[in-house]
Amino acid sequence: GEEECPYTMPVILEAEEAFEQPNFVEAAALYAGELAKACAQCPRDGEYRKYPKWREATLRVLQARALRRARLLPQALDVLDPVMRLLPRYKEAWLEMGKLMLELGRPDAALSSFENLLRFDRTFPGILGWIVRAKANAERGHAVLLLQQQQQQESTPHEQGAAKRMANVLWLNDEEAVEAEAAFARAGIAPPPRPLPAADHYSMLGVASEFSAEELKKAYKKMSRLTHPDKNGGSSTRFQAVSAAYGALSDEHARQAYDEGNDLKRELLSDGSEGPTFLERMRKEYFPEEFGYEPFGDPYENKRHLHEKRRQETPPAANAPDLPPGTYQGTCQGCAMLGERLLRCTHCNNGRGQRLESSISAKECSSAEWIGNHAGALTCEVRPQSSLPAPDVPSNTPSDAPPPSITGSASRPHSAEL
């Protein structure tokens, strides 16, 4: 509910025009030039005595936004940090700081900024969405770090060196990393680990939270070139991750599902069914007043329990033919392909006497993997050597000889797609 300064800054119109072109560097330069000037027209007494501070804070937030969109993240942090002390309750500053922390690989600091904004205004537009993104990124980052630690313990020193060289980092060279860490130090914020794992699709491609379609395409082409297996320092794993990130962010519905944390595993309820979605959990945690008092428990949860009980008691259908190969076929029933990519099984044994429903995209698994059942969830697992496709038949093999067999393969060549 801040009042607008009666003095209008003409440079804002010019800078906003440059921002929309988009020419983010030019817009940042225009804001910086105006910030360096004194404002003779700004009132300094009476009820408007605070407007010089508002002028500086507004210009800094706008300049930081332009620098962030230009991917000059350390410079954006240097510009924005003084605003938090100049006007501690400036809501737009907390929003911009949260976005910047997300893109700098600090989802925990981003969450703190968004929570401060929530304290000032619980009706701020879109605040739940930003909280969900920060929390989801924090969980993804934790999972990636645990996986890296596990892989490092199991790998040889040679493999560890190769993995370090190929690790996807937010900053592509040491000079940029040092510059970013210095900006964190000046702001009094702990920097993220280096090399920084790209735990989310936005960091994987190096795009801003509000990227345009053109920015996404440029970022995808750049990262595809950098991570291509034929390039020095490239990797098929990173190349596939870049492709997956682009696929998720280029589709409107897939992007929304990702932003809402639908890729994160749900907790299991006492009856073995899946709990609420990540978005539902966050909404209940941060906006409990929307749910009211429920003396007899959550009616929706009770309904889910009843539905799950009926599903458990219903005999599963037989597995459909032409399924992708994998060990899941021994412990999952009611399996069928939905379209060309999605495999869905209605009853997967979780090892505790319960049969859970699960699904997976066949495209998620690499050529060295197939689909397995882990505690009732369909996942990609390493294929045994005996199940891998046999080498090509030598040229001197008679043309009428039968092709080599693949143990456990399905009649449709899904292994080539996995």
C-alpha positions as a Markdown table, in Angstrom:
| # | Residue | x | y | z |
|---|---|---|---|---|
| 1 | Gly | 0.0 | 0.0 | 0.0 |
| 2 | Glu | 2.9 | 2.4 | -0.7 |
| 3 | Glu | 2.0 | 5.8 | -2.3 |
| 4 | Glu | 3.4 | 6.8 | -5.7 |
| 5 | Cys | 5.9 | 9.6 | -5.8 |
| 6 | Pro | 4.4 | 12.7 | -7.3 |
| 7 | Tyr | 7.6 | 13.2 | -9.4 |
| 8 | Thr | 7.6 | 11.0 | -12.5 |
| 9 | Met | 11.0 | 9.8 | -13.7 |
| 10 | Pro | 11.0 | 10.1 | -17.6 |
| 11 | Val | 13.9 | 7.6 | -17.8 |
| 12 | Ile | 11.6 | 4.8 | -16.7 |
| 13 | Leu | 9.5 | 5.1 | -19.8 |
| 14 | Glu | 12.6 | 4.9 | -22.0 |
| 15 | Ala | 14.1 | 2.1 | -20.0 |
| 16 | Glu | 10.9 | 0.1 | -20.0 |
| 17 | Glu | 10.8 | 0.4 | -23.8 |
| 18 | Ala | 14.4 | -1.0 | -24.0 |
| 19 | Phe | 13.4 | -3.8 | -21.6 |
| 20 | Glu | 10.5 | -4.8 | -23.8 |
| 21 | Gln | 12.6 | -5.0 | -27.0 |
| 22 | Pro | 14.2 | -6.8 | -25.2 |
| 23 | Asn | 17.5 | -5.0 | -24.6 |
| 24 | Phe | 18.1 | -5.7 | -20.9 |
| 25 | Val | 21.7 | -4.3 | -20.8 |
| 26 | Glu | 20.6 | -1.0 | -22.2 |
| 27 | Ala | 17.6 | -0.8 | -19.8 |
| 28 | Ala | 20.0 | -1.5 | -16.8 |
| 29 | Ala | 22.3 | 1.3 | -18.0 |
| 30 | Leu | 19.5 | 3.8 | -18.3 |
| 31 | Tyr | 18.3 | 3.0 | -14.7 |
| 32 | Ala | 21.9 | 3.2 | -13.5 |
| 33 | Gly | 22.4 | 6.6 | -15.1 |
| 34 | Glu | 19.2 | 8.0 | -13.5 |
| 35 | Leu | 20.3 | 6.5 | -10.2 |
| 36 | Ala | 23.5 | 8.5 | -10.3 |
| 37 | Lys | 21.7 | 11.8 | -10.7 |
| 38 | Ala | 20.3 | 13.9 | -7.9 |
| 39 | Cys | 16.6 | 14.5 | -8.0 |
| 40 | Ala | 16.0 | 18.2 | -7.6 |
| 41 | Gln | 12.2 | 17.8 | -8.1 |
| 42 | Cys | 11.8 | 15.2 | -5.4 |
| 43 | Pro | 10.1 | 16.8 | -2.3 |
| 44 | Arg | 12.2 | 16.4 | 0.8 |
| 45 | Asp | 9.9 | 17.6 | 3.6 |
| 46 | Gly | 6.4 | 17.3 | 4.8 |
| 47 | Glu | 4.4 | 14.1 | 4.0 |
| 48 | Tyr | 6.7 | 13.4 | 0.9 |
| 49 | Arg | 10.0 | 13.5 | 2.7 |
| 50 | Lys | 10.5 | 9.8 | 2.2 |
| 51 | Tyr | 10.3 | 9.9 | -1.6 |
| 52 | Pro | 14.0 | 10.2 | -2.3 |
| 53 | Lys | 14.4 | 6.8 | -0.7 |
| 54 | Trp | 11.5 | 5.4 | -2.7 |
| 55 | Arg | 13.1 | 6.8 | -5.9 |
| 56 | Glu | 16.4 | 5.1 | -5.2 |
| 57 | Ala | 14.7 | 1.9 | -4.1 |
| 58 | Thr | 12.5 | 1.8 | -7.2 |
| 59 | Leu | 15.4 | 2.4 | -9.6 |
| 60 | Arg | 17.6 | -0.2 | -7.9 |
| 61 | Val | 14.8 | -2.9 | -8.1 |
| 62 | Leu | 14.2 | -2.1 | -11.8 |
| 63 | Gln | 18.0 | -2.1 | -12.6 |
| 64 | Ala | 18.4 | -5.4 | -10.7 |
| 65 | Arg | 15.6 | -6.9 | -12.7 |
| 66 | Ala | 17.2 | -5.9 | -16.0 |
| 67 | Leu | 20.6 | -7.2 | -14.9 |
| 68 | Arg | 19.0 | -10.5 | -13.9 |
| 69 | Arg | 17.3 | -10.9 | -17.2 |
| 70 | Ala | 20.6 | -10.1 | -18.9 |
| 71 | Arg | 22.0 | -13.0 | -16.8 |
| 72 | Leu | 24.4 | -10.6 | -15.0 |
| 73 | Leu | 23.4 | -12.2 | -11.7 |
| 74 | Pro | 26.3 | -11.1 | -9.4 |
| 75 | Gln | 25.9 | -7.4 | -10.6 |
| 76 | Ala | 22.1 | -7.7 | -9.9 |
| 77 | Leu | 22.8 | -8.8 | -6.3 |
| 78 | Asp | 25.2 | -5.9 | -5.7 |
| 79 | Val | 22.5 | -3.4 | -7.0 |
| 80 | Leu | 19.6 | -5.0 | -5.1 |
| 81 | Asp | 21.1 | -5.7 | -1.7 |
| 82 | Pro | 21.1 | -2.1 | -0.4 |
| 83 | Val | 17.4 | -1.8 | -1.0 |
| 84 | Met | 16.7 | -4.4 | 1.8 |
| 85 | Arg | 18.3 | -2.0 | 4.3 |
| 86 | Leu | 17.0 | 1.2 | 2.7 |
| 87 | Leu | 13.3 | 0.1 | 2.7 |
| 88 | Pro | 13.0 | -3.2 | 4.6 |
| 89 | Arg | 9.3 | -3.5 | 3.8 |
| 90 | Tyr | 9.5 | -2.9 | 0.1 |
| 91 | Lys | 7.5 | -5.8 | -1.3 |
| 92 | Glu | 8.7 | -5.6 | -4.9 |
| 93 | Ala | 12.3 | -5.7 | -3.6 |
| 94 | Trp | 11.7 | -9.0 | -1.7 |
| 95 | Leu | 10.0 | -10.5 | -4.7 |
| 96 | Glu | 13.0 | -9.6 | -7.0 |
| 97 | Met | 15.4 | -10.8 | -4.3 |
| 98 | Gly | 13.6 | -14.2 | -4.2 |
| 99 | Lys | 13.8 | -14.6 | -8.0 |
| 100 | Leu | 17.4 | -13.7 | -8.0 |
| 101 | Met | 18.3 | -16.2 | -5.3 |
| 102 | Leu | 16.5 | -18.9 | -7.2 |
| 103 | Glu | 18.6 | -18.2 | -10.3 |
| 104 | Leu | 21.8 | -18.0 | -8.2 |
| 105 | Gly | 21.2 | -21.5 | -6.9 |
| 106 | Arg | 20.1 | -20.5 | -3.4 |
| 107 | Pro | 16.5 | -21.8 | -3.1 |
| 108 | Asp | 16.7 | -21.6 | 0.7 |
| 109 | Ala | 17.5 | -17.9 | 0.6 |
| 110 | Ala | 14.8 | -17.4 | -2.1 |
| 111 | Leu | 12.3 | -19.1 | 0.3 |
| 112 | Ser | 13.3 | -16.7 | 3.1 |
| 113 | Ser | 12.6 | -13.7 | 0.8 |
| 114 | Phe | 9.2 | -15.0 | -0.3 |
| 115 | Glu | 8.3 | -15.7 | 3.3 |
| 116 | Asn | 9.2 | -12.2 | 4.2 |
| 117 | Leu | 7.0 | -10.9 | 1.4 |
| 118 | Leu | 4.2 | -13.2 | 2.7 |
| 119 | Arg | 4.5 | -11.6 | 6.2 |
| 120 | Phe | 4.0 | -8.2 | 4.7 |
| 121 | Asp | 1.1 | -9.1 | 2.4 |
| 122 | Arg | -0.7 | -12.5 | 2.4 |
| 123 | Thr | -2.7 | -11.5 | -0.7 |
| 124 | Phe | 0.4 | -10.6 | -2.8 |
| 125 | Pro | -0.3 | -11.9 | -6.4 |
| 126 | Gly | 1.3 | -15.3 | -7.1 |
| 127 | Ile | 3.2 | -15.5 | -3.8 |
| 128 | Leu | 2.2 | -19.2 | -3.2 |
| 129 | Gly | 3.5 | -20.1 | -6.6 |
| 130 | Trp | 6.9 | -18.6 | -5.8 |
| 131 | Ile | 7.1 | -20.3 | -2.4 |
| 132 | Val | 6.2 | -23.7 | -4.0 |
| 133 | Arg | 9.0 | -23.2 | -6.6 |
| 134 | Ala | 11.6 | -22.3 | -4.0 |
| 135 | Lys | 10.6 | -25.3 | -1.8 |
| 136 | Ala | 10.6 | -27.7 | -4.7 |
| 137 | Asn | 14.0 | -26.5 | -5.9 |
| 138 | Ala | 15.4 | -27.0 | -2.4 |
| 139 | Glu | 14.1 | -30.6 | -2.4 |
| 140 | Arg | 15.5 | -31.3 | -5.8 |
| 141 | Gly | 18.9 | -29.8 | -4.9 |
| 142 | His | 19.1 | -32.0 | -1.8 |
| 143 | Ala | 18.3 | -35.1 | -3.8 |
| 144 | Val | 20.9 | -34.3 | -6.4 |
| 145 | Leu | 23.6 | -33.7 | -3.8 |
| 146 | Leu | 22.8 | -37.0 | -2.1 |
| 147 | Leu | 23.0 | -38.8 | -5.5 |
| 148 | Gln | 26.3 | -37.2 | -6.3 |
| 149 | Gln | 27.8 | -38.1 | -2.9 |
| 150 | Gln | 26.6 | -41.7 | -3.4 |
| 151 | Gln | 28.1 | -41.9 | -6.9 |
| 152 | Gln | 31.3 | -40.4 | -5.7 |
| 153 | Gln | 31.7 | -43.0 | -3.0 |
| 154 | Glu | 31.1 | -45.8 | -5.6 |
| 155 | Ser | 33.2 | -44.4 | -8.4 |
| 156 | Thr | 37.0 | -44.7 | -9.0 |
| 157 | Pro | 39.3 | -41.6 | -8.8 |
| 158 | His | 39.4 | -41.4 | -12.6 |
| 159 | Glu | 35.6 | -41.4 | -12.8 |
| 160 | Gln | 35.4 | -38.8 | -10.1 |
| 161 | Gly | 37.7 | -36.5 | -12.0 |
| 162 | Ala | 35.7 | -36.9 | -15.2 |
| 163 | Ala | 32.4 | -36.3 | -13.3 |
| 164 | Lys | 33.8 | -33.1 | -11.9 |
| 165 | Arg | 34.8 | -31.8 | -15.3 |
| 166 | Met | 31.4 | -32.7 | -16.8 |
| 167 | Ala | 29.3 | -31.5 | -13.9 |
| 168 | Asn | 26.7 | -28.9 | -14.9 |
| 169 | Val | 27.5 | -25.7 | -13.1 |
| 170 | Leu | 25.6 | -22.5 | -13.0 |
| 171 | Trp | 28.7 | -20.4 | -13.9 |
| 172 | Leu | 30.5 | -21.8 | -16.9 |
| 173 | Asn | 34.0 | -20.7 | -15.8 |
| 174 | Asp | 35.9 | -20.1 | -12.6 |
| 175 | Glu | 36.1 | -16.3 | -13.1 |
| 176 | Glu | 32.3 | -16.0 | -13.1 |
| 177 | Ala | 32.1 | -18.3 | -10.1 |
| 178 | Val | 34.6 | -16.1 | -8.1 |
| 179 | Glu | 32.7 | -13.0 | -9.1 |
| 180 | Ala | 29.4 | -14.5 | -7.9 |
| 181 | Glu | 30.9 | -15.7 | -4.6 |
| 182 | Ala | 32.3 | -12.2 | -4.0 |
| 183 | Ala | 28.8 | -10.7 | -4.5 |
| 184 | Phe | 27.3 | -13.2 | -2.0 |
| 185 | Ala | 30.0 | -12.2 | 0.5 |
| 186 | Arg | 29.3 | -8.4 | 0.1 |
| 187 | Ala | 25.6 | -9.1 | 0.7 |
| 188 | Gly | 26.3 | -11.3 | 3.7 |
| 189 | Ile | 24.8 | -14.4 | 2.1 |
| 190 | Ala | 26.5 | -17.8 | 2.1 |
| 191 | Pro | 27.2 | -18.9 | -1.5 |
| 192 | Pro | 25.9 | -22.2 | -3.0 |
| 193 | Pro | 28.4 | -25.1 | -3.3 |
| 194 | Arg | 30.7 | -25.2 | -6.3 |
| 195 | Pro | 30.5 | -26.9 | -8.7 |
| 196 | Leu | 26.8 | -26.1 | -8.4 |
| 197 | Pro | 24.5 | -29.0 | -9.5 |
| 198 | Ala | 21.7 | -27.8 | -11.8 |
| 199 | Ala | 18.9 | -29.4 | -9.7 |
| 200 | Asp | 16.1 | -27.7 | -11.7 |
| 201 | His | 15.3 | -27.2 | -15.4 |
| 202 | Tyr | 15.8 | -23.4 | -15.3 |
| 203 | Ser | 19.3 | -23.7 | -13.9 |
| 204 | Met | 20.1 | -26.5 | -16.4 |
| 205 | Leu | 19.4 | -24.2 | -19.3 |
| 206 | Gly | 20.4 | -20.9 | -17.6 |
| 207 | Val | 17.2 | -19.1 | -18.2 |
| 208 | Ala | 15.3 | -16.5 | -16.1 |
| 209 | Ser | 12.1 | -17.3 | -14.3 |
| 210 | Glu | 10.1 | -15.3 | -16.8 |
| 211 | Phe | 11.9 | -16.3 | -20.0 |
| 212 | Ser | 10.5 | -15.7 | -23.4 |
| 213 | Ala | 10.1 | -18.4 | -26.1 |
| 214 | Glu | 13.1 | -16.9 | -28.0 |
| 215 | Glu | 15.3 | -16.8 | -24.9 |
| 216 | Leu | 14.4 | -20.5 | -24.2 |
| 217 | Lys | 15.4 | -21.5 | -27.7 |
| 218 | Lys | 18.7 | -19.6 | -27.6 |
| 219 | Ala | 19.6 | -21.1 | -24.2 |
| 220 | Tyr | 18.7 | -24.6 | -25.4 |
| 221 | Lys | 20.9 | -24.3 | -28.5 |
| 222 | Lys | 23.8 | -22.9 | -26.4 |
| 223 | Met | 23.6 | -25.7 | -23.8 |
| 224 | Ser | 23.1 | -28.4 | -26.4 |
| 225 | Arg | 26.4 | -27.3 | -28.0 |
| 226 | Leu | 28.2 | -27.2 | -24.7 |
| 227 | Thr | 27.0 | -30.6 | -23.5 |
| 228 | His | 27.0 | -32.5 | -26.7 |
| 229 | Pro | 28.9 | -35.9 | -26.2 |
| 230 | Asp | 31.1 | -35.1 | -29.3 |
| 231 | Lys | 32.3 | -31.9 | -27.6 |
| 232 | Asn | 35.3 | -31.7 | -25.3 |
| 233 | Gly | 33.9 | -31.9 | -21.8 |
| 234 | Gly | 30.5 | -33.0 | -23.1 |
| 235 | Ser | 28.5 | -35.8 | -21.7 |
| 236 | Ser | 25.5 | -37.9 | -22.9 |
| 237 | Thr | 24.0 | -37.6 | -19.4 |
| 238 | Arg | 24.1 | -33.8 | -19.4 |
| 239 | Phe | 23.0 | -33.6 | -23.0 |
| 240 | Gln | 19.9 | -35.8 | -22.2 |
| 241 | Ala | 19.2 | -33.6 | -19.1 |
| 242 | Val | 19.3 | -30.5 | -21.2 |
| 243 | Ser | 16.9 | -32.0 | -23.7 |
| 244 | Ala | 14.6 | -33.1 | -20.9 |
| 245 | Ala | 14.7 | -29.5 | -19.4 |
| 246 | Tyr | 13.8 | -28.0 | -22.7 |
| 247 | Gly | 11.0 | -30.4 | -23.2 |
| 248 | Ala | 9.5 | -29.6 | -19.9 |
| 249 | Leu | 9.8 | -25.8 | -20.1 |
| 250 | Ser | 8.7 | -25.5 | -23.7 |
| 251 | Asp | 5.3 | -27.1 | -23.1 |
| 252 | Glu | 2.9 | -24.9 | -21.1 |
| 253 | His | 1.2 | -27.7 | -19.2 |
| 254 | Ala | 4.4 | -29.6 | -18.5 |
| 255 | Arg | 6.0 | -26.3 | -17.2 |
| 256 | Gln | 3.1 | -25.6 | -14.9 |
| 257 | Ala | 3.3 | -29.2 | -13.5 |
| 258 | Tyr | 7.0 | -28.8 | -12.9 |
| 259 | Asp | 6.6 | -25.4 | -11.2 |
| 260 | Glu | 4.0 | -27.0 | -8.9 |
| 261 | Gly | 6.4 | -29.8 | -7.9 |
| 262 | Asn | 4.5 | -32.6 | -9.5 |
| 263 | Asp | 7.9 | -34.4 | -10.3 |
| 264 | Leu | 8.6 | -34.8 | -6.6 |
| 265 | Lys | 7.5 | -38.0 | -4.9 |
| 266 | Arg | 4.5 | -37.9 | -2.7 |
| 267 | Glu | 4.5 | -39.3 | 0.8 |
| 268 | Leu | 2.7 | -42.6 | 1.3 |
| 269 | Leu | -0.4 | -42.6 | 3.6 |
| 270 | Ser | -1.0 | -45.3 | 6.1 |
| 271 | Asp | -3.1 | -47.4 | 3.6 |
| 272 | Gly | -0.3 | -47.2 | 1.0 |
| 273 | Ser | -1.9 | -44.7 | -1.2 |
| 274 | Glu | -0.3 | -41.5 | -2.3 |
| 275 | Gly | -0.7 | -38.4 | -0.2 |
| 276 | Pro | -1.5 | -34.8 | -1.3 |
| 277 | Thr | 0.4 | -33.2 | -4.1 |
| 278 | Phe | 3.3 | -30.9 | -3.3 |
| 279 | Leu | 1.2 | -27.8 | -4.1 |
| 280 | Glu | -1.6 | -29.0 | -1.8 |
| 281 | Arg | 0.9 | -29.6 | 1.0 |
| 282 | Met | 2.4 | -26.1 | 0.6 |
| 283 | Arg | -1.1 | -24.4 | 0.4 |
| 284 | Lys | -2.1 | -26.1 | 3.7 |
| 285 | Glu | 1.2 | -25.2 | 5.3 |
| 286 | Tyr | 1.2 | -21.5 | 4.4 |
| 287 | Phe | -2.5 | -20.8 | 4.1 |
| 288 | Pro | -4.2 | -23.1 | 6.7 |
| 289 | Glu | -7.0 | -20.6 | 7.1 |
| 290 | Glu | -8.3 | -21.7 | 3.7 |
| 291 | Phe | -9.1 | -25.2 | 5.0 |
| 292 | Gly | -10.9 | -24.5 | 8.3 |
| 293 | Tyr | -11.3 | -26.8 | 11.3 |
| 294 | Glu | -11.9 | -30.5 | 10.6 |
| 295 | Pro | -12.7 | -32.3 | 13.9 |
| 296 | Phe | -13.3 | -35.6 | 12.1 |
| 297 | Gly | -10.2 | -35.4 | 9.8 |
| 298 | Asp | -9.8 | -34.3 | 6.3 |
| 299 | Pro | -12.9 | -35.5 | 4.3 |
| 300 | Tyr | -10.9 | -35.6 | 1.1 |
| 301 | Glu | -8.2 | -37.8 | 2.7 |
| 302 | Asn | -11.0 | -40.1 | 4.0 |
| 303 | Lys | -12.4 | -40.3 | 0.5 |
| 304 | Arg | -8.9 | -41.2 | -0.9 |
| 305 | His | -8.6 | -43.9 | 1.7 |
| 306 | Leu | -11.9 | -45.4 | 0.7 |
| 307 | His | -11.0 | -45.2 | -3.0 |
| 308 | Glu | -7.6 | -46.9 | -2.3 |
| 309 | Lys | -9.2 | -49.6 | -0.2 |
| 310 | Arg | -11.6 | -50.5 | -3.1 |
| 311 | Arg | -8.7 | -50.4 | -5.6 |
| 312 | Gln | -6.7 | -52.8 | -3.4 |
| 313 | Glu | -9.6 | -55.2 | -3.2 |
| 314 | Thr | -10.3 | -55.1 | -6.9 |
| 315 | Pro | -8.5 | -57.9 | -8.8 |
| 316 | Pro | -5.9 | -56.4 | -11.2 |
| 317 | Ala | -6.3 | -56.9 | -15.0 |
| 318 | Ala | -3.7 | -59.0 | -16.8 |
| 319 | Asn | -0.7 | -57.2 | -18.2 |
| 320 | Ala | -1.1 | -56.0 | -21.8 |
| 321 | Pro | 1.1 | -57.4 | -24.6 |
| 322 | Asp | 4.0 | -55.6 | -26.1 |
| 323 | Leu | 5.2 | -54.0 | -22.8 |
| 324 | Pro | 8.7 | -52.5 | -22.4 |
| 325 | Pro | 11.1 | -55.0 | -20.9 |
| 326 | Gly | 12.1 | -54.9 | -17.2 |
| 327 | Thr | 11.9 | -56.6 | -13.9 |
| 328 | Tyr | 8.7 | -54.8 | -13.0 |
| 329 | Gln | 6.7 | -57.5 | -15.0 |
| 330 | Gly | 7.3 | -60.0 | -12.2 |
| 331 | Thr | 5.9 | -57.8 | -9.4 |
| 332 | Cys | 3.4 | -55.4 | -11.1 |
| 333 | Gln | 0.0 | -56.2 | -12.6 |
| 334 | Gly | -2.5 | -54.4 | -14.6 |
| 335 | Cys | 0.2 | -52.8 | -16.8 |
| 336 | Ala | -0.5 | -51.2 | -20.1 |
| 337 | Met | 0.9 | -48.5 | -22.3 |
| 338 | Leu | -1.1 | -45.3 | -22.4 |
| 339 | Gly | -0.2 | -43.9 | -25.8 |
| 340 | Glu | 3.4 | -44.5 | -27.1 |
| 341 | Arg | 5.3 | -43.3 | -24.0 |
| 342 | Leu | 3.5 | -43.7 | -20.7 |
| 343 | Leu | 3.5 | -47.1 | -18.9 |
| 344 | Arg | 0.9 | -47.4 | -16.2 |
| 345 | Cys | 0.5 | -50.3 | -13.7 |
| 346 | Thr | -2.4 | -50.5 | -11.4 |
| 347 | His | -1.0 | -52.9 | -8.8 |
| 348 | Cys | 2.8 | -52.9 | -8.0 |
| 349 | Asn | 3.9 | -54.8 | -4.9 |
| 350 | Asn | 5.8 | -52.5 | -2.5 |
| 351 | Gly | 7.2 | -55.4 | -0.4 |
| 352 | Arg | 5.0 | -54.7 | 2.6 |
| 353 | Gly | 1.9 | -56.5 | 1.4 |
| 354 | Gln | 0.4 | -53.4 | -0.4 |
| 355 | Arg | -0.1 | -53.0 | -4.2 |
| 356 | Leu | 0.4 | -49.4 | -5.4 |
| 357 | Glu | -0.5 | -47.7 | -8.6 |
| 358 | Ser | 2.4 | -46.2 | -10.5 |
| 359 | Ser | 3.4 | -44.9 | -13.9 |
| 360 | Ile | 6.5 | -43.8 | -15.8 |
| 361 | Ser | 7.5 | -42.5 | -19.2 |
| 362 | Ala | 9.4 | -45.1 | -21.2 |
| 363 | Lys | 11.6 | -42.2 | -22.5 |
| 364 | Glu | 13.0 | -41.6 | -19.0 |
| 365 | Cys | 15.3 | -44.7 | -19.2 |
| 366 | Ser | 18.5 | -44.7 | -21.1 |
| 367 | Ser | 19.7 | -47.5 | -23.4 |
| 368 | Ala | 21.6 | -49.1 | -20.5 |
| 369 | Glu | 18.5 | -49.2 | -18.3 |
| 370 | Trp | 15.1 | -50.8 | -18.2 |
| 371 | Ile | 12.0 | -50.4 | -16.0 |
| 372 | Gly | 11.9 | -51.9 | -12.5 |
| 373 | Asn | 9.7 | -51.8 | -9.4 |
| 374 | His | 11.2 | -50.0 | -6.4 |
| 375 | Ala | 8.9 | -50.2 | -3.3 |
| 376 | Gly | 5.8 | -50.0 | -5.5 |
| 377 | Ala | 7.1 | -47.3 | -7.8 |
| 378 | Leu | 8.1 | -47.8 | -11.4 |
| 379 | Thr | 11.7 | -46.5 | -11.8 |
| 380 | Cys | 14.7 | -46.9 | -14.2 |
| 381 | Glu | 17.3 | -49.4 | -13.1 |
| 382 | Val | 20.5 | -50.7 | -14.6 |
| 383 | Arg | 19.9 | -53.6 | -17.0 |
| 384 | Pro | 21.9 | -56.8 | -16.5 |
| 385 | Gln | 24.6 | -57.4 | -19.1 |
| 386 | Ser | 22.8 | -60.4 | -20.4 |
| 387 | Ser | 19.8 | -58.4 | -21.3 |
| 388 | Leu | 21.6 | -55.7 | -23.3 |
| 389 | Pro | 21.2 | -55.9 | -27.1 |
| 390 | Ala | 23.7 | -58.2 | -28.8 |
| 391 | Pro | 26.4 | -56.7 | -31.0 |
| 392 | Asp | 25.7 | -56.3 | -34.7 |
| 393 | Val | 25.9 | -59.5 | -36.8 |
| 394 | Pro | 29.3 | -59.6 | -38.8 |
| 395 | Ser | 29.0 | -58.9 | -42.5 |
| 396 | Asn | 30.0 | -62.6 | -43.3 |
| 397 | Thr | 26.9 | -63.9 | -41.5 |
| 398 | Pro | 24.5 | -65.4 | -44.0 |
| 399 | Ser | 21.7 | -63.0 | -44.8 |
| 400 | Asp | 19.0 | -65.6 | -43.9 |
| 401 | Ala | 20.3 | -66.2 | -40.4 |
| 402 | Pro | 17.9 | -65.2 | -37.6 |
| 403 | Pro | 18.7 | -62.0 | -35.7 |
| 404 | Pro | 20.3 | -62.4 | -32.2 |
| 405 | Ser | 17.8 | -62.7 | -29.4 |
| 406 | Ile | 17.4 | -60.4 | -26.5 |
| 407 | Thr | 16.6 | -62.1 | -23.2 |
| 408 | Gly | 13.3 | -60.9 | -21.8 |
| 409 | Ser | 12.7 | -58.4 | -24.6 |
| 410 | Ala | 9.2 | -57.5 | -25.7 |
| 411 | Ser | 7.8 | -57.9 | -29.1 |
| 412 | Arg | 7.9 | -54.2 | -29.6 |
| 413 | Pro | 11.5 | -52.7 | -29.7 |
| 414 | His | 10.9 | -50.5 | -26.6 |
| 415 | Ser | 14.5 | -51.1 | -25.5 |
| 416 | Ala | 15.7 | -48.9 | -28.3 |
| 417 | Glu | 13.6 | -46.1 | -27.0 |
| 418 | Leu | 14.4 | -46.4 | -23.3 |
